[in-house]
Amino acid sequence: MSDSRMVTSLRTAAAAACIAMACVVAPGCYPPATAASGVYGDPEAAAKYWVQQSLEDTCGLASVADVVGEITGNAPTEQQIIKLAQHTPSVIRDGPIYAPTGDPAHEGENGGIDMADTVVLLNHYGVKSHMTYDKHPEEVGLPKLEEYLGANRKIIAWVNGGTILDSSDQRTSPDHLLVVTGIDTNNEKVHLNDPYADHGNTKVSFTRFMTAWKIGQESIVVTS
């Protein structure tokens, strides 16, 4: 988990990250899902790009690496993306996007990255995206996630980790970034590539996901 913070200034990006012709040759680019099966997205295909966080505060970085892998077919390692974030200026605060715990550049003892900086990191890999939250209800909510996934777009969500994991951690503040890879309307399950989990393609109920996501103001970064 991390202490990634929501910001009120949203950065938008245009241009598609994966056009139809690119899908012919890009290994991480698979055909858009349809609603025919009741499953939006392709969580099984996405699972092989899951990146596990090895540090307490690198869930955002692992999520970016995951999405890059899903789109390009080549996910950066956690160490590679940590190095990039340590040498890339943040758009939210002075200094780099990420610094190790204990470094003077840190804001708070747990570190982490700002959600807006995931847009910057994705852009470094040629993946265009934008961030939004519940101030823009037309862009969030479960039906919109289904729409994004059905169009083969990738989603990083900001949630309360204790709720997702059903753990004893706090349940009042958002503190975790993860990748939403599928929505199964038949079984009312949300598929996740959760950096904090032990494997890719974990599943939670609609109720649990929505509770955790609403704590994070339904904040997402979605690829173009």
Coordinates of C-alpha atoms in Angstrom, one line a residue:
M1 CA 0.0 0.0 0.0
S2 CA 1.0 3.6 -0.1
D3 CA -0.1 7.0 1.0
S4 CA -0.6 8.4 -2.5
R5 CA -2.7 11.5 -2.3
M6 CA -5.6 12.8 -4.4
V7 CA -5.1 16.3 -6.0
T8 CA -7.8 18.5 -7.3
S9 CA -6.0 19.6 -10.4
L10 CA -6.5 17.0 -13.1
R11 CA -4.1 16.6 -16.0
T12 CA -5.6 15.3 -19.3
A13 CA -4.0 13.7 -22.3
A14 CA -5.1 13.0 -25.8
A15 CA -4.3 10.4 -28.5
A16 CA -4.9 6.7 -28.3
A17 CA -2.4 4.5 -26.6
C18 CA -3.2 1.5 -28.7
I19 CA -4.8 2.0 -32.1
A20 CA -6.4 -0.8 -34.1
M21 CA -3.4 -1.3 -36.4
A22 CA -1.0 -1.4 -33.5
C23 CA -3.0 -4.2 -32.0
V24 CA -1.9 -6.5 -34.8
V25 CA 1.7 -6.3 -33.8
A26 CA 1.8 -5.3 -30.1
P27 CA 1.9 -8.3 -27.9
G28 CA 0.3 -6.5 -25.0
C29 CA -2.6 -5.3 -27.1
Y30 CA -5.5 -7.7 -27.3
P31 CA -9.0 -7.3 -28.9
P32 CA -11.5 -5.2 -27.0
A33 CA -13.8 -7.2 -24.8
T34 CA -17.6 -7.3 -25.4
A35 CA -20.4 -7.6 -23.0
A36 CA -21.7 -10.8 -24.6
S37 CA -20.1 -13.0 -21.9
G38 CA -20.9 -10.5 -19.1
V39 CA -17.2 -10.0 -18.5
Y40 CA -15.6 -6.6 -19.5
G41 CA -11.9 -6.7 -20.0
D42 CA -9.6 -9.7 -20.2
P43 CA -8.3 -10.3 -16.7
E44 CA -6.6 -13.6 -17.5
A45 CA -4.5 -11.9 -20.3
A46 CA -3.8 -9.0 -18.0
A47 CA -2.7 -11.2 -15.1
K48 CA 0.7 -12.1 -16.7
Y49 CA 1.6 -8.4 -16.5
W50 CA 0.9 -8.1 -12.8
V51 CA 3.8 -6.5 -10.9
Q52 CA 4.2 -7.2 -7.1
Q53 CA 5.4 -4.4 -4.9
S54 CA 8.4 -5.3 -2.7
L55 CA 8.3 -2.1 -0.7
E56 CA 5.4 -0.7 1.4
D57 CA 5.1 2.4 -0.7
T58 CA 5.5 1.3 -4.3
C59 CA 2.0 0.2 -5.2
G60 CA 1.6 3.2 -7.5
L61 CA 4.8 2.4 -9.3
A62 CA 4.0 -1.3 -9.6
S63 CA 0.6 -0.4 -11.0
V64 CA 2.2 1.8 -13.7
A65 CA 4.6 -1.0 -14.7
D66 CA 1.6 -3.3 -14.9
V67 CA -0.3 -1.0 -17.3
V68 CA 2.7 -0.4 -19.4
G69 CA 3.1 -4.2 -19.7
E70 CA -0.5 -4.7 -20.7
I71 CA -0.3 -2.1 -23.5
T72 CA 3.2 -2.7 -24.8
G73 CA 3.8 -6.4 -23.8
N74 CA 6.9 -5.5 -21.8
A75 CA 6.4 -4.5 -18.2
P76 CA 9.2 -2.6 -16.5
T77 CA 10.5 -4.2 -13.4
E78 CA 9.8 -2.6 -10.1
Q79 CA 13.4 -1.5 -9.8
Q80 CA 13.4 0.0 -13.2
I81 CA 10.3 2.1 -12.6
I82 CA 11.6 3.1 -9.1
K83 CA 14.8 4.4 -10.8
L84 CA 12.7 6.3 -13.3
A85 CA 10.5 7.9 -10.7
Q86 CA 13.5 8.9 -8.6
H87 CA 14.9 10.9 -11.6
T88 CA 11.6 12.3 -12.9
P89 CA 10.3 15.6 -11.5
S90 CA 6.8 15.5 -9.9
V91 CA 4.1 17.7 -11.3
I92 CA 2.5 18.1 -7.8
R93 CA 5.4 18.8 -5.4
D94 CA 9.0 19.9 -5.5
G95 CA 11.5 17.2 -6.1
P96 CA 11.2 13.8 -7.8
I97 CA 8.1 11.6 -8.1
Y98 CA 9.5 9.1 -5.7
A99 CA 12.2 8.9 -3.1
P100 CA 12.9 6.1 -0.6
T101 CA 11.5 6.2 2.9
G102 CA 13.8 8.4 5.1
D103 CA 14.9 10.6 2.2
P104 CA 14.4 14.4 2.8
A105 CA 12.4 14.5 -0.4
H106 CA 9.7 12.4 1.1
E107 CA 6.4 13.9 2.3
G108 CA 5.4 11.8 5.2
E109 CA 7.0 8.7 6.8
N110 CA 5.4 6.2 4.4
G111 CA 6.4 7.7 1.1
G112 CA 4.5 6.8 -2.0
I113 CA 3.6 8.8 -5.0
D114 CA 0.9 11.2 -6.0
M115 CA -1.7 9.7 -8.3
A116 CA -1.3 12.6 -10.8
D117 CA 2.3 11.5 -11.2
T118 CA 1.2 8.1 -12.6
V119 CA 0.1 10.0 -15.6
V120 CA 3.6 11.4 -16.0
L121 CA 5.2 8.0 -15.7
L122 CA 2.8 6.4 -18.2
N123 CA 3.5 9.2 -20.6
H124 CA 7.2 8.4 -20.4
Y125 CA 6.4 5.0 -21.9
G126 CA 4.3 6.5 -24.6
V127 CA 1.0 5.7 -22.8
K128 CA -1.4 8.6 -22.8
S129 CA -3.9 8.8 -19.9
H130 CA -5.8 11.1 -17.7
M131 CA -6.9 11.3 -14.1
T132 CA -10.5 11.9 -12.9
Y133 CA -12.7 11.4 -9.8
D134 CA -16.2 11.8 -8.5
K135 CA -16.3 15.5 -9.2
H136 CA -16.9 14.3 -12.7
P137 CA -19.6 11.6 -12.3
E138 CA -19.9 11.2 -16.0
E139 CA -16.4 9.7 -16.0
V140 CA -16.5 7.4 -13.1
G141 CA -18.8 4.7 -11.6
L142 CA -19.0 1.0 -12.3
P143 CA -20.8 1.4 -15.7
K144 CA -18.0 3.7 -16.9
L145 CA -15.3 1.1 -15.8
E146 CA -17.2 -1.5 -17.8
E147 CA -17.1 0.9 -20.8
Y148 CA -13.4 1.6 -20.4
L149 CA -12.5 -2.1 -20.1
G150 CA -14.8 -3.0 -23.0
A151 CA -12.8 -0.5 -25.1
N152 CA -9.5 -2.1 -24.1
R153 CA -8.5 0.9 -21.9
K154 CA -6.5 0.3 -18.7
I155 CA -7.5 1.6 -15.3
I156 CA -5.5 2.4 -12.1
A157 CA -7.8 3.0 -9.2
W158 CA -7.2 4.7 -5.8
V159 CA -8.8 2.8 -3.0
N160 CA -8.8 1.9 0.7
G161 CA -6.5 -1.1 0.9
G162 CA -7.9 -2.4 4.2
T163 CA -11.3 -2.8 2.6
I164 CA -10.0 -4.5 -0.5
L165 CA -7.9 -6.9 1.6
D166 CA -10.6 -7.3 4.3
S167 CA -7.7 -6.7 6.8
S168 CA -7.5 -4.9 10.2
D169 CA -5.9 -1.8 8.6
Q170 CA -7.7 1.5 8.7
R171 CA -10.9 1.8 6.7
T172 CA -11.4 5.6 6.5
S173 CA -8.8 6.9 4.1
P174 CA -7.6 5.9 0.6
D175 CA -4.1 4.5 0.7
H176 CA -3.6 2.1 -2.2
L177 CA -3.3 2.1 -5.9
L178 CA -4.1 -1.0 -8.0
V179 CA -5.1 -2.0 -11.5
V180 CA -8.7 -2.9 -12.4
T181 CA -8.5 -5.6 -15.1
G182 CA -12.1 -6.9 -15.4
I183 CA -15.7 -6.7 -14.4
D184 CA -17.8 -9.8 -14.3
T185 CA -21.4 -8.8 -14.2
N186 CA -22.6 -12.4 -14.0
N187 CA -20.9 -13.1 -10.7
E188 CA -20.7 -9.4 -9.5
K189 CA -17.0 -9.5 -9.2
V190 CA -14.2 -7.0 -10.0
H191 CA -10.9 -8.5 -11.2
L192 CA -7.8 -6.8 -9.9
N193 CA -4.1 -6.8 -10.5
D194 CA -3.3 -5.8 -6.9
P195 CA 0.4 -5.1 -6.3
Y196 CA -0.1 -6.0 -2.6
A197 CA -1.5 -9.4 -3.3
D198 CA 0.4 -12.7 -3.8
H199 CA -0.7 -13.1 -7.4
G200 CA -2.4 -11.4 -10.3
N201 CA -6.1 -11.5 -11.1
T202 CA -7.6 -11.4 -7.6
K203 CA -11.3 -10.9 -7.3
V204 CA -13.5 -8.9 -4.9
S205 CA -17.3 -8.3 -4.8
F206 CA -18.9 -5.3 -6.4
T207 CA -19.8 -4.1 -2.9
R208 CA -16.3 -4.4 -1.5
F209 CA -14.7 -2.7 -4.4
M210 CA -17.2 0.1 -4.5
T211 CA -16.9 0.7 -0.8
A212 CA -13.1 0.9 -1.1
W213 CA -13.2 3.0 -4.2
K214 CA -15.7 5.5 -2.9
I215 CA -13.3 6.2 0.0
G216 CA -10.9 7.3 -2.7
Q217 CA -13.5 9.5 -4.3
E218 CA -13.8 7.0 -7.2
S219 CA -10.4 8.3 -8.4
I220 CA -8.9 6.6 -11.5
V221 CA -6.2 7.1 -14.1
V222 CA -7.5 5.7 -17.4
T223 CA -5.5 5.2 -20.6
S224 CA -6.7 7.0 -23.7

